[in-house]
Short mmCIF file of C-alpha atoms and ligand atoms in Angstrom, two decimals:
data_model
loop_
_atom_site.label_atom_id
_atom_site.label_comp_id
_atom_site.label_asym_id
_atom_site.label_seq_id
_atom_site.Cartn_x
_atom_site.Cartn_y
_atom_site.Cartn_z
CA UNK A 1 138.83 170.60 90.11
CA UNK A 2 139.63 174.00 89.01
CA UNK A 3 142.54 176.35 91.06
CA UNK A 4 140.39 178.11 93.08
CA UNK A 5 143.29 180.67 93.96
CA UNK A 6 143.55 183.49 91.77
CA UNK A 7 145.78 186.75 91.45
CA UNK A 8 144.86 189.81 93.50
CA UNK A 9 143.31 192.55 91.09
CA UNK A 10 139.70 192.44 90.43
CA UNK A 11 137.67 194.98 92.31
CA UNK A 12 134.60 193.15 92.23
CA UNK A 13 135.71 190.05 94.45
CA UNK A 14 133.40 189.77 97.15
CA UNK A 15 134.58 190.75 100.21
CA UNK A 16 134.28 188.15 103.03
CA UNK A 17 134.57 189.55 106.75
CA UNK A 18 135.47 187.12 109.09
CA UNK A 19 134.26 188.34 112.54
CA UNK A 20 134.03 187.09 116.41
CA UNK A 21 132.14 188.48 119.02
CA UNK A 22 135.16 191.08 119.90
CA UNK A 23 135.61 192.68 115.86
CA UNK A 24 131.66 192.54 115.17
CA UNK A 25 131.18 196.34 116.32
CA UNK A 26 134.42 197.33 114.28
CA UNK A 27 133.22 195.51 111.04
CA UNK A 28 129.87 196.71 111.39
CA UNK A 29 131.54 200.38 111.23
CA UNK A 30 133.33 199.55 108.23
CA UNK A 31 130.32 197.77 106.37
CA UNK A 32 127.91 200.69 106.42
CA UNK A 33 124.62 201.36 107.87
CA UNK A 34 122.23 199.64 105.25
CA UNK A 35 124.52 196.34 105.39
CA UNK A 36 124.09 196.34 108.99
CA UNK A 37 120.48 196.83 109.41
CA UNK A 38 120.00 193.90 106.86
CA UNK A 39 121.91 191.52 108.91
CA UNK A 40 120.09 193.08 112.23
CA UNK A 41 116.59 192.21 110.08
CA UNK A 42 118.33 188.37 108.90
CA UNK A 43 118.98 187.60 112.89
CA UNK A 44 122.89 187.68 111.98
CA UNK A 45 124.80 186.88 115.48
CA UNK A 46 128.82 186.55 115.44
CA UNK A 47 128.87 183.40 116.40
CA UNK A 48 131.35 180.61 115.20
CA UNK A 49 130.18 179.02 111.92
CA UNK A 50 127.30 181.84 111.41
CA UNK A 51 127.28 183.45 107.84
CA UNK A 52 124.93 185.94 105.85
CA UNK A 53 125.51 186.38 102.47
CA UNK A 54 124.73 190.67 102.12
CA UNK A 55 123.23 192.14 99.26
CA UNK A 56 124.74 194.90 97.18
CA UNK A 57 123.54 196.23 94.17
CA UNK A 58 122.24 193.50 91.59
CA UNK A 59 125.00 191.45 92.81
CA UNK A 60 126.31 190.09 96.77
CA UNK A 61 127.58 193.11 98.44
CA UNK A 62 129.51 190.41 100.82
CA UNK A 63 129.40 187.57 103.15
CA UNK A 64 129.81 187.64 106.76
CA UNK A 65 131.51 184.52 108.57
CA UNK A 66 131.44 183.83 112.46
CA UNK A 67 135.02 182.51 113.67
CA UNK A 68 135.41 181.38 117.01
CA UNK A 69 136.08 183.83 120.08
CA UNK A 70 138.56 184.40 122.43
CA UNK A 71 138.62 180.99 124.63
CA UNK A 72 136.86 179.03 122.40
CA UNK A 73 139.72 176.43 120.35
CA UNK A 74 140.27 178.07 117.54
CA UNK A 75 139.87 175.63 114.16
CA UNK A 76 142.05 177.38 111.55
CA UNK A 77 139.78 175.31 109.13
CA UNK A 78 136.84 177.01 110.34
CA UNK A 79 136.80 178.68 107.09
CA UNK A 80 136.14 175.54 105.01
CA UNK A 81 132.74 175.37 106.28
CA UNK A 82 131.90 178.58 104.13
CA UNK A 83 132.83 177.69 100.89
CA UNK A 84 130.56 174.95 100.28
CA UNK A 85 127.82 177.13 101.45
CA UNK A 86 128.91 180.36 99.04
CA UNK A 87 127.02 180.75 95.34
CA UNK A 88 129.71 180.57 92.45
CA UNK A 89 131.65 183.75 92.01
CA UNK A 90 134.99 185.52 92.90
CA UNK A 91 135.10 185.95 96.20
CA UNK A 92 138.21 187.94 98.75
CA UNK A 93 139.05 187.87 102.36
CA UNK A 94 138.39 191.46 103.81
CA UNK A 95 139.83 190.82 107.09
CA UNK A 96 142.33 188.66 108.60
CA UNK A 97 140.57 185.52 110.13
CA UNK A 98 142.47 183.82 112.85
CA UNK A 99 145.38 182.44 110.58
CA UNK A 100 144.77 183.75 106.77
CA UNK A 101 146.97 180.77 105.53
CA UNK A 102 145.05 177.98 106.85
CA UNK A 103 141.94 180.04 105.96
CA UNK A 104 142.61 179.95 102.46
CA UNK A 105 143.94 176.39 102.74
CA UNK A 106 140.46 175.12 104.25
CA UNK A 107 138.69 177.32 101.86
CA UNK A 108 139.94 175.59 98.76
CA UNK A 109 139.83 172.08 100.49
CA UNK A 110 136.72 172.36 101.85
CA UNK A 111 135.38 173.04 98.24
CA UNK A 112 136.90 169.35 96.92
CA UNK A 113 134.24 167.22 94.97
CA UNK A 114 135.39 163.29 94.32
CA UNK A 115 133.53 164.11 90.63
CA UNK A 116 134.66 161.41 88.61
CA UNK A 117 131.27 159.53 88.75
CA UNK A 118 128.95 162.37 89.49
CA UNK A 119 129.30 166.11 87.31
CA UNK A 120 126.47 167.81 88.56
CA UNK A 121 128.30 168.63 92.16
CA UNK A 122 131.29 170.90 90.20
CA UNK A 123 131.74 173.98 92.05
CA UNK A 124 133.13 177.22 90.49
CA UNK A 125 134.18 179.32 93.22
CA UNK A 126 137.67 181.99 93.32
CA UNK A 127 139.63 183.37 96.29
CA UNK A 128 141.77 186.03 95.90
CA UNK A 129 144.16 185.62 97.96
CA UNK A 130 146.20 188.37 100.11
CA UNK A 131 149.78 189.60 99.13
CA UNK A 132 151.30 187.79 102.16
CA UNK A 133 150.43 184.15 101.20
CA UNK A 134 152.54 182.21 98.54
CA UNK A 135 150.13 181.25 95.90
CA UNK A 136 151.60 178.75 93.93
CA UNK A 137 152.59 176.96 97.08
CA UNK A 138 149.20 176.67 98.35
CA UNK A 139 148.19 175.58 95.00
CA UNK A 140 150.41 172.91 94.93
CA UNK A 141 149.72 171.54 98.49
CA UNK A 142 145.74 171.75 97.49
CA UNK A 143 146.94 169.73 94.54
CA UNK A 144 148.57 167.06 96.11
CA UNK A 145 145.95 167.09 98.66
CA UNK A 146 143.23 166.57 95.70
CA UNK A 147 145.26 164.32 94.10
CA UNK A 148 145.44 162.06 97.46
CA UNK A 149 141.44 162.32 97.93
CA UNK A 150 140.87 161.28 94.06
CA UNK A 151 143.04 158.63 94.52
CA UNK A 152 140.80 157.10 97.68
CA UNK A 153 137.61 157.94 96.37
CA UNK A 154 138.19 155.96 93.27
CA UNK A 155 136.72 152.56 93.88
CA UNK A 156 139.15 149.01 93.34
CA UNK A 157 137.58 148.32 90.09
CA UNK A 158 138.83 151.62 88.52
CA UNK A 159 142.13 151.90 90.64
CA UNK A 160 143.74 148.38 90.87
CA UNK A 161 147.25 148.00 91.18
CA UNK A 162 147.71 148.76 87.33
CA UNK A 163 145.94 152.36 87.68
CA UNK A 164 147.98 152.92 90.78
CA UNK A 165 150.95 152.70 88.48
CA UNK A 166 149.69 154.93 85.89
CA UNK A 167 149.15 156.97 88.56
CA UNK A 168 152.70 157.26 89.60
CA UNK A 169 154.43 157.39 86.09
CA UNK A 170 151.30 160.39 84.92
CA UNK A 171 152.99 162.40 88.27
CA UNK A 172 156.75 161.26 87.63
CA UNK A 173 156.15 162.34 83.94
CA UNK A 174 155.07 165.83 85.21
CA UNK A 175 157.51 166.05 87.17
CA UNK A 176 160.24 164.61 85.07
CA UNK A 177 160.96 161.98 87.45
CA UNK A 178 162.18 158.54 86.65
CA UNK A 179 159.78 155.93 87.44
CA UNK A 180 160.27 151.76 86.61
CA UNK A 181 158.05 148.89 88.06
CA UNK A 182 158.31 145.59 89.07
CA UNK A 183 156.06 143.13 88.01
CA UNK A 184 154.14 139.53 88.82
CA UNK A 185 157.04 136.85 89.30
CA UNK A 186 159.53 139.19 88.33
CA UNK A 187 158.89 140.12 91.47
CA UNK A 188 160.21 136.51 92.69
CA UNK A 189 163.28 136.89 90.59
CA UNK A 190 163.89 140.47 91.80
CA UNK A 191 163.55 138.94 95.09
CA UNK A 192 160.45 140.50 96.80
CA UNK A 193 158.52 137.70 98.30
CA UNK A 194 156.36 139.15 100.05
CA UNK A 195 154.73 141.77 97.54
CA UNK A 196 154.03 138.78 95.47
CA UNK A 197 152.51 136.11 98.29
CA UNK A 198 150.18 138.94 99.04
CA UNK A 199 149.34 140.20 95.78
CA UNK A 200 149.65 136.87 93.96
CA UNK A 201 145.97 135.81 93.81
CA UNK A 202 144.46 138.90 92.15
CA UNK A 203 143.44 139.25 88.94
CA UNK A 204 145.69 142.67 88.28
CA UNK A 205 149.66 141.46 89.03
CA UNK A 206 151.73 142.81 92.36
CA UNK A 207 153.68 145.34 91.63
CA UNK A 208 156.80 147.49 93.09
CA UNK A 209 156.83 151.08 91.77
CA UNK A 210 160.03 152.52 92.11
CA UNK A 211 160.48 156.60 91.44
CA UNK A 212 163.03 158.67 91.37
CA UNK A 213 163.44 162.28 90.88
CA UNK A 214 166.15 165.09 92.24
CA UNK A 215 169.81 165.56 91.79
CA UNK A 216 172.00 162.29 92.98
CA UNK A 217 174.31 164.74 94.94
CA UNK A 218 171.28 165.87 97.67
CA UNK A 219 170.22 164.05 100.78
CA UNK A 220 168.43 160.99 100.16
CA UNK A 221 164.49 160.96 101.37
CA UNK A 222 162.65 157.88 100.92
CA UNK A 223 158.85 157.67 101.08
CA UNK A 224 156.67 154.37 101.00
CA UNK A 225 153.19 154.07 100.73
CA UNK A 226 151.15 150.82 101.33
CA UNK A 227 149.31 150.67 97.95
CA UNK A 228 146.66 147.84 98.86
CA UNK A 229 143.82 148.79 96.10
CA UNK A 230 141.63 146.29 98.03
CA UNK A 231 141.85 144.48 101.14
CA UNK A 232 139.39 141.64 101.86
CA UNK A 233 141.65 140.52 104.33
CA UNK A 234 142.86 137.01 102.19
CA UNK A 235 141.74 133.51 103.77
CA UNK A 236 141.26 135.47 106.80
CA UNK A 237 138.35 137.27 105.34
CA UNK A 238 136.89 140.24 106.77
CA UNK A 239 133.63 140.87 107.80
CA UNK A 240 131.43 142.98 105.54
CA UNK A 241 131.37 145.93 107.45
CA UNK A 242 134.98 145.67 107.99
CA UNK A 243 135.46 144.82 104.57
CA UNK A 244 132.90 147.92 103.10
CA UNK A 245 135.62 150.90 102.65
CA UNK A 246 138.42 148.50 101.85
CA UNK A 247 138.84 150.37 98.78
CA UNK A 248 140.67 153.18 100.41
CA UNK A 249 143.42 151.01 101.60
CA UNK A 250 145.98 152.24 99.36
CA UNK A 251 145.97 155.71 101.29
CA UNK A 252 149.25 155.16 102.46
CA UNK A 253 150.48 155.30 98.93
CA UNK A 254 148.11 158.35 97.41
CA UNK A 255 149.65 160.25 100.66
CA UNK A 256 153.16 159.32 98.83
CA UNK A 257 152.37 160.73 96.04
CA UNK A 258 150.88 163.83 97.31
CA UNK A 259 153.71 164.60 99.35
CA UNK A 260 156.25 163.44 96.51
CA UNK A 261 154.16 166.13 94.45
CA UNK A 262 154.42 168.97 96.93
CA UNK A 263 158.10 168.32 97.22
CA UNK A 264 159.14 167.86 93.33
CA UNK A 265 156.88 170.70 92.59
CA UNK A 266 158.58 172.86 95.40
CA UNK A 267 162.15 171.43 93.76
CA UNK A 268 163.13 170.91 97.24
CA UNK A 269 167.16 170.32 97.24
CA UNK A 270 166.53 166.80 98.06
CA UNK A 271 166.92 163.49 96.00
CA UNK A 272 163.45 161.67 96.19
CA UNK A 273 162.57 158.14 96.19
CA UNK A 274 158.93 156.71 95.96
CA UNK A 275 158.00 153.09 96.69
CA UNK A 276 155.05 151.98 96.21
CA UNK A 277 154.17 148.08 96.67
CA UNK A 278 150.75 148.30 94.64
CA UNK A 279 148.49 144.94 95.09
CA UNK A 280 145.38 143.70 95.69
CA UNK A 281 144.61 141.16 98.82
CA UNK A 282 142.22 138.58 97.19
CA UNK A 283 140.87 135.89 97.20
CA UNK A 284 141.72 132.85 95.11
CA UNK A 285 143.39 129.64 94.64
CA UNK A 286 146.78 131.04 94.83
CA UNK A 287 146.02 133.54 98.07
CA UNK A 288 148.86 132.75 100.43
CA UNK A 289 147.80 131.22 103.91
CA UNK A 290 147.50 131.03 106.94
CA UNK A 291 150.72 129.30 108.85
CA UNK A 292 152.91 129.60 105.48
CA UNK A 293 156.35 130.70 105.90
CA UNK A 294 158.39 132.95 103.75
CA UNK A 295 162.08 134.30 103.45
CA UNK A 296 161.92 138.05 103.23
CA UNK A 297 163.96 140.12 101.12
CA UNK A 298 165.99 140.67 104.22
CA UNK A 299 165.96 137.36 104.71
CA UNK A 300 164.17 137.05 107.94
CA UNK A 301 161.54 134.57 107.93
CA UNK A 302 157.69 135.45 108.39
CA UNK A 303 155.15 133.15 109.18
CA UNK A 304 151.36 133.81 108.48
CA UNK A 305 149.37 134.54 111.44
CA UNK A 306 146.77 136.19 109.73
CA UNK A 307 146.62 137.11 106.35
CA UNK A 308 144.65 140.80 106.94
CA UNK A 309 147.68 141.56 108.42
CA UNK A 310 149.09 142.22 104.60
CA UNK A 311 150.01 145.88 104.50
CA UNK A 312 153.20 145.52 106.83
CA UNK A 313 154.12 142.34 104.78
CA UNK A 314 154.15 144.43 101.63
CA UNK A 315 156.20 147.35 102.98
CA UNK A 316 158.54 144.92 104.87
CA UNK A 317 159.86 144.60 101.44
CA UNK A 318 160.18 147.86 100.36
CA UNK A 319 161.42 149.29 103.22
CA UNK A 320 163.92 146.03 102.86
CA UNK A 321 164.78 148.09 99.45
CA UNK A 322 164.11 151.07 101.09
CA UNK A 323 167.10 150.64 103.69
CA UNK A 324 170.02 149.50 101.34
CA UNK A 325 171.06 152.72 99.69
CA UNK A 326 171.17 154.33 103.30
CA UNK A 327 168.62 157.47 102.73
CA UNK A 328 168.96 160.26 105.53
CA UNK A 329 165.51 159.72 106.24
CA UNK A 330 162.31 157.10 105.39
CA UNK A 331 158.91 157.68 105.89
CA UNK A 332 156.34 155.33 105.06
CA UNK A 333 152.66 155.60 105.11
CA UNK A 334 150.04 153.15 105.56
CA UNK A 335 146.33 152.58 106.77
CA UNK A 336 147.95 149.86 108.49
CA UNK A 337 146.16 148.63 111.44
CA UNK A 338 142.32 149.37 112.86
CA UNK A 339 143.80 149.32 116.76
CA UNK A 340 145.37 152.98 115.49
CA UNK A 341 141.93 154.28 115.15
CA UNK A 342 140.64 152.24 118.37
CA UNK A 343 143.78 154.15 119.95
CA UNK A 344 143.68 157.45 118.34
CA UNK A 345 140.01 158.27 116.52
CA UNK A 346 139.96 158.57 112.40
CA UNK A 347 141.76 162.10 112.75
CA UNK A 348 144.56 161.73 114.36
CA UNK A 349 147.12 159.28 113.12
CA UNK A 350 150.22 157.72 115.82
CA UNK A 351 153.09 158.12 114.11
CA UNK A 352 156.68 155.92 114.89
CA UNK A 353 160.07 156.70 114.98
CA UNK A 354 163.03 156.52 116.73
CA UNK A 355 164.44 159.48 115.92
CA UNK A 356 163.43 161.96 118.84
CA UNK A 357 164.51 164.93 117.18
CA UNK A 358 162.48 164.10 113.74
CA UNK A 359 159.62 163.36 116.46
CA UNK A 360 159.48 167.02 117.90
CA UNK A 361 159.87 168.94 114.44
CA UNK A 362 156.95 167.04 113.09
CA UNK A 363 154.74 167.21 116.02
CA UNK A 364 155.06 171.23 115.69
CA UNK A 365 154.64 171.51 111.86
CA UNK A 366 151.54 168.69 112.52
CA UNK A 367 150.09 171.19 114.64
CA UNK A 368 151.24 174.41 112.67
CA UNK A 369 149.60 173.04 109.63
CA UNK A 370 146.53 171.70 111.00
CA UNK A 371 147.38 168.23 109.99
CA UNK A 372 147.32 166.08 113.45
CA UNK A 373 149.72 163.84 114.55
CA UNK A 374 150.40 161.90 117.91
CA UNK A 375 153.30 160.69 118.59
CA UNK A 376 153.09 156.36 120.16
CA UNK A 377 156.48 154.32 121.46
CA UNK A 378 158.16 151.68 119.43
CA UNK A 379 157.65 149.53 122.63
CA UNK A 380 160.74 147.69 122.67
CA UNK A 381 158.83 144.79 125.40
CA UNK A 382 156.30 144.29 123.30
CA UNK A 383 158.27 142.71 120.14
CA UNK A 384 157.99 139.24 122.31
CA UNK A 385 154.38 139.35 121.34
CA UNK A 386 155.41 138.85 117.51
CA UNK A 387 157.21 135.73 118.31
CA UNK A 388 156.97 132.82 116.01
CA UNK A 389 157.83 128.77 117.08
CA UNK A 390 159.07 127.89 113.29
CA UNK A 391 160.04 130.88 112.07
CA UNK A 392 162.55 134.36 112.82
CA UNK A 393 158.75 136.39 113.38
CA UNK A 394 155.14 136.44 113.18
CA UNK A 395 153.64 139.08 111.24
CA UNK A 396 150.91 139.55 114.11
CA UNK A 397 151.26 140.33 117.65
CA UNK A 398 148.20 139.48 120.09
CA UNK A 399 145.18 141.15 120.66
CA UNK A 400 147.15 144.30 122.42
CA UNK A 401 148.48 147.20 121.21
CA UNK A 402 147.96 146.24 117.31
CA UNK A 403 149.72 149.74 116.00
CA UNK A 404 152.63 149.09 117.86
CA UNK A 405 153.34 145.57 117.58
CA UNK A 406 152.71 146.43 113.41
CA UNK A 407 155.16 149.03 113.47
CA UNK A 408 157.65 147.00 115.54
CA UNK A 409 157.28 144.13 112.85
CA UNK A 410 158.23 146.68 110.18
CA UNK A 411 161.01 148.07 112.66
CA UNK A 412 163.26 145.02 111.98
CA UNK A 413 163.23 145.46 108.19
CA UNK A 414 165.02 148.71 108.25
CA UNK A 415 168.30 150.12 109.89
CA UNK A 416 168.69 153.87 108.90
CA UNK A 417 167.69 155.74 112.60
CA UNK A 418 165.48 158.20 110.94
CA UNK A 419 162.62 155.98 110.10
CA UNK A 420 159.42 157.29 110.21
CA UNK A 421 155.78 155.39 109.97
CA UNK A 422 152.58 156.84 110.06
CA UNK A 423 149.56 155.15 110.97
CA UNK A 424 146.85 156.73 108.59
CA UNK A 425 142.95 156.30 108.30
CA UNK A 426 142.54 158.22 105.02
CA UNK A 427 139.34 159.06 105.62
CA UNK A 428 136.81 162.01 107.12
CA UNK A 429 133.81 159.67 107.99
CA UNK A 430 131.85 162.49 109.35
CA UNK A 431 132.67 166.05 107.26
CA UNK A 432 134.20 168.74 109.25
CA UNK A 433 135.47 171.92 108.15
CA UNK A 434 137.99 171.98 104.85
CA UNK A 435 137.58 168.52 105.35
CA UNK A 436 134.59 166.71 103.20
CA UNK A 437 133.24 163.34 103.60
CA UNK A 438 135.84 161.13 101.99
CA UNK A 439 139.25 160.14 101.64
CA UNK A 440 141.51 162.04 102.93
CA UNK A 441 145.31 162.93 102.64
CA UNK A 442 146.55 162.74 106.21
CA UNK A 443 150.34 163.31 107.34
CA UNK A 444 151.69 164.81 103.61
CA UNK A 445 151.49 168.78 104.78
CA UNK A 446 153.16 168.70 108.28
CA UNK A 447 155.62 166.20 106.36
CA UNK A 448 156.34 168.80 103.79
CA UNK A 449 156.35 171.80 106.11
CA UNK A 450 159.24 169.46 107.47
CA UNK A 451 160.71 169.02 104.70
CA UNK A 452 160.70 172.36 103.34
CA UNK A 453 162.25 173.94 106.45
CA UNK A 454 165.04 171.12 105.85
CA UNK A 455 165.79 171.26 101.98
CA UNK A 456 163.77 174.35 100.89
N1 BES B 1 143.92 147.70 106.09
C1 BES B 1 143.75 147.09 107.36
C2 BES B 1 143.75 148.07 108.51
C3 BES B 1 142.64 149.05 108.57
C4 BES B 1 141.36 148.66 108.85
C5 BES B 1 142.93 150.39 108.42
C6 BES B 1 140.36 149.59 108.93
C7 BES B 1 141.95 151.33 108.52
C8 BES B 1 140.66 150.92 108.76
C9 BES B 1 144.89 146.12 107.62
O1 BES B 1 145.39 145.47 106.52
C10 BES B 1 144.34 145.09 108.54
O2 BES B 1 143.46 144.39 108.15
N2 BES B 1 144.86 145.04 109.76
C11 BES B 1 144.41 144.12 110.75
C12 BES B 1 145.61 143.51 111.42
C13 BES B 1 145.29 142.35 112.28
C14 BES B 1 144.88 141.16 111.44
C15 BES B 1 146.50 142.02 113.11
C16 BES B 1 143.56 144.88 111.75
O3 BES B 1 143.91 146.00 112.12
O4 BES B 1 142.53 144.35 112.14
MN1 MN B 2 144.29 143.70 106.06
ZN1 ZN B 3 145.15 146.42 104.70
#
């Protein structure tokens, strides 16, 4: 996708007036009698979501765009419903809609195409973008956004645990990051059991990316993303429907890599790792099984209850890793369990901690970025439910509270207090505004607003 933000300075951007119910009569002053009788004759009405495109002389004189009113709930991503519907061109905001950053923001995410498979939807549309807003830093978050969405889109037998990794190392390279994997039984020798049960049967090897990037003096963040580049749930197959967008369950680890791009792009004064356990749940002679037992790299021993429960096997490793240099914080992401969306919807991801301080800063930059996030308890009652008869746990609970009881499992593989996990669904089933039909990166920009305000 091209950067759809360019530098102020061309007078023939089209101007785009947002307007509500309340600034109609004020535009209308400023846009000139003709303009206004045309959208008089075209039934224009300020309404939320409304837009006329206006004529001007051999060319679009400008587009109007309905925001919401006073008492309606504002979407700051309102905007992201227009540029989809705008004809290629340069195009300029010529009043402030409700929050100009966001605006812009939805603008240029609304406009993402997963075009890998499919030319013919490329879009080639600019927004100027007003003095105030920091361009490069918008770019970069619609970057890592994009990068996230690609990521998703790209179905298992293009992205399998070896293009996740070439993933990784093409960002750490840009970056100049330092990037090393761990592969197949080395795994086993390296002493990550788990990664390779799950990922043993597969026809691409398991894999434990490892980046690093950052001076070694600054605070220590450590992100982990479940990289499952299929899930068919093991023995414990899934149904097909359950099964169908299986593809996208390495969202936890695109969202890692979007965020790790936001924040080595930034050059936040933070030292950054990135783990990603990259594998593929399959099905085959070697899948591990139901009932088996195995000694963690924590050494606490997990028996199989189900093997769809895979993703919080996988991380229990790496946050294992994760946990031994002692990072100030670790946040892992992970479309980990369907009782999150049962709980919560597709758009709002729980998040975990049990650090209440971490809790409230990123339940206001969720909200000030227009990134949701709900906040659910690390249920301390409820880790009886993951009790095993044979071994130290389970790695399912019952049929209850499913997020919880997963994030409690993961829970006892780490120590450091400001542990975060995020619950994520990675994907927009139904398109809403800057927000296309798709994968989606969920959780990386109220993480990096975080972030920022910490190391920026
Ligand atoms: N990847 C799935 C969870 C998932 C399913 C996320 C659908 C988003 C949409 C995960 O590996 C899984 O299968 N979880 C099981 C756990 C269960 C066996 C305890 C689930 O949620 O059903
Ligand atoms: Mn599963
Ligand atoms: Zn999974």
């Amino acid at each position: 996708m091209h950067s759809i933000f360019v530098a102020r300075g061309s007078a023939n951007a089209i101007p785009i007036w947002f307007v509500t119910a309340d600034t109609y009569p004020d535009v209308r002053k400023r846009l000139g009698a003709e303009a206004c009788a045309f959208a008089d004759a075209a039934g224009f009405e300020p309404k939320a979501a409304r837009y006329l495109l206006l004529p001007g002389e051999k060319r679009l004189g400008g587009v109007l765009f309905g925001l919401e009113g006073a008492g309606d709930p504002a979407d700051p991503f309102l905007a992201g419903r227009l540029a989809p519907l705008l004809p290629d061109g340069a195009y300029r905001f010529a009043n402030e809609p409700h929050d100009a950053r966001l605006a812009a923001l939805s603008f240029a995410l609304g406009l993402y195409r997963f075009t890998r498979y499919r030319k013919a939807d490329e879009r080639k549309i600019d927004l100027e973008l007003p003095q105030s807003l920091d361009r490069d830093d918008l770019e970069r978050i619609v970057e890592g956004v994009t990068l996230a969405r690609d990521l998703i889109n790209t179905p298992a037998n293009d992205l399998g645990p070896v293009q996740l990794e070439e993933a990784a190392r093409a960002l750490a390279a840009r970056h100049n990051a330092k990037i090393d994997a761990i592969v197949g039984d080395d795994l086993l020798a390296r002493n990550f059991p788990l990664i390779h049960a799950v990922g043993r049967a597969a026809a691409q090897a398991p894999r434990l990316i490892d980046m690093t990037w950052g001076e070694a003096g600054h605070p220590r963040i450590t992100l982990v993303g479940k990289g499952v580049c299929f899930d068919t749930g093991g023995l414990d197959i899934k149904p097909e429907s359950a099964m169908l967008n299986m593809k996208k369950d390495m969202g936890g680890a695109a969202t890692a890599l979007a965020l790790a791009h936001m924040i080595m792009g930034r050059g936040l004064k933070a030292r950054l790792r990135v783990l990603i356990p990259a594998v593929e749940n399959a099905i085959a002679g070697g899948s591990f099984r139901p009932r088996d037992i195995y000694t963690s790299r924590k050494g606490i021993t997990v028996e199989i209850g189900n093997t769809d429960a895979e993703g919080r096997l996988v991380l229990a490793d790496a946050l294992a890793l994760a946990d031994e240099d002692k990072p100030e914080l670790i946040a892992d992401f992970a479309t980990l369990t369907g009782a999150a969306r049962v709980a919560l919807g597709p758009d709002v991801p729980p998040f975990f901690t049990d650090d209440d301080a971490l809790a409230a800063e990123l339940t206001r930059c969720a909200a000030a970025e227009n990134d949701p996030l709900w906040r659910l308890p690390l249920w301390r009652p409820y880790e009886a439910m993951l009790e095993s008869k044979v071994a130290d746990t389970n790695n399912v609970g019952g049929g209850q509270a499913g997020a919880i009881t997963a994030a409690l499992f993961m829970r006892r593989f780490v120590t450091v207090k400001s542990w975060l996990h995020v619950d994520l669904f990675a994907w927009t089933p139904v398109a809403k505004p800057g927000r296309p039909e798709g994968g989606e990166c969920q959780s990386a920009r109220a993480l990096y607003a975080l972030l920022e305000a910490r190391y920026g």
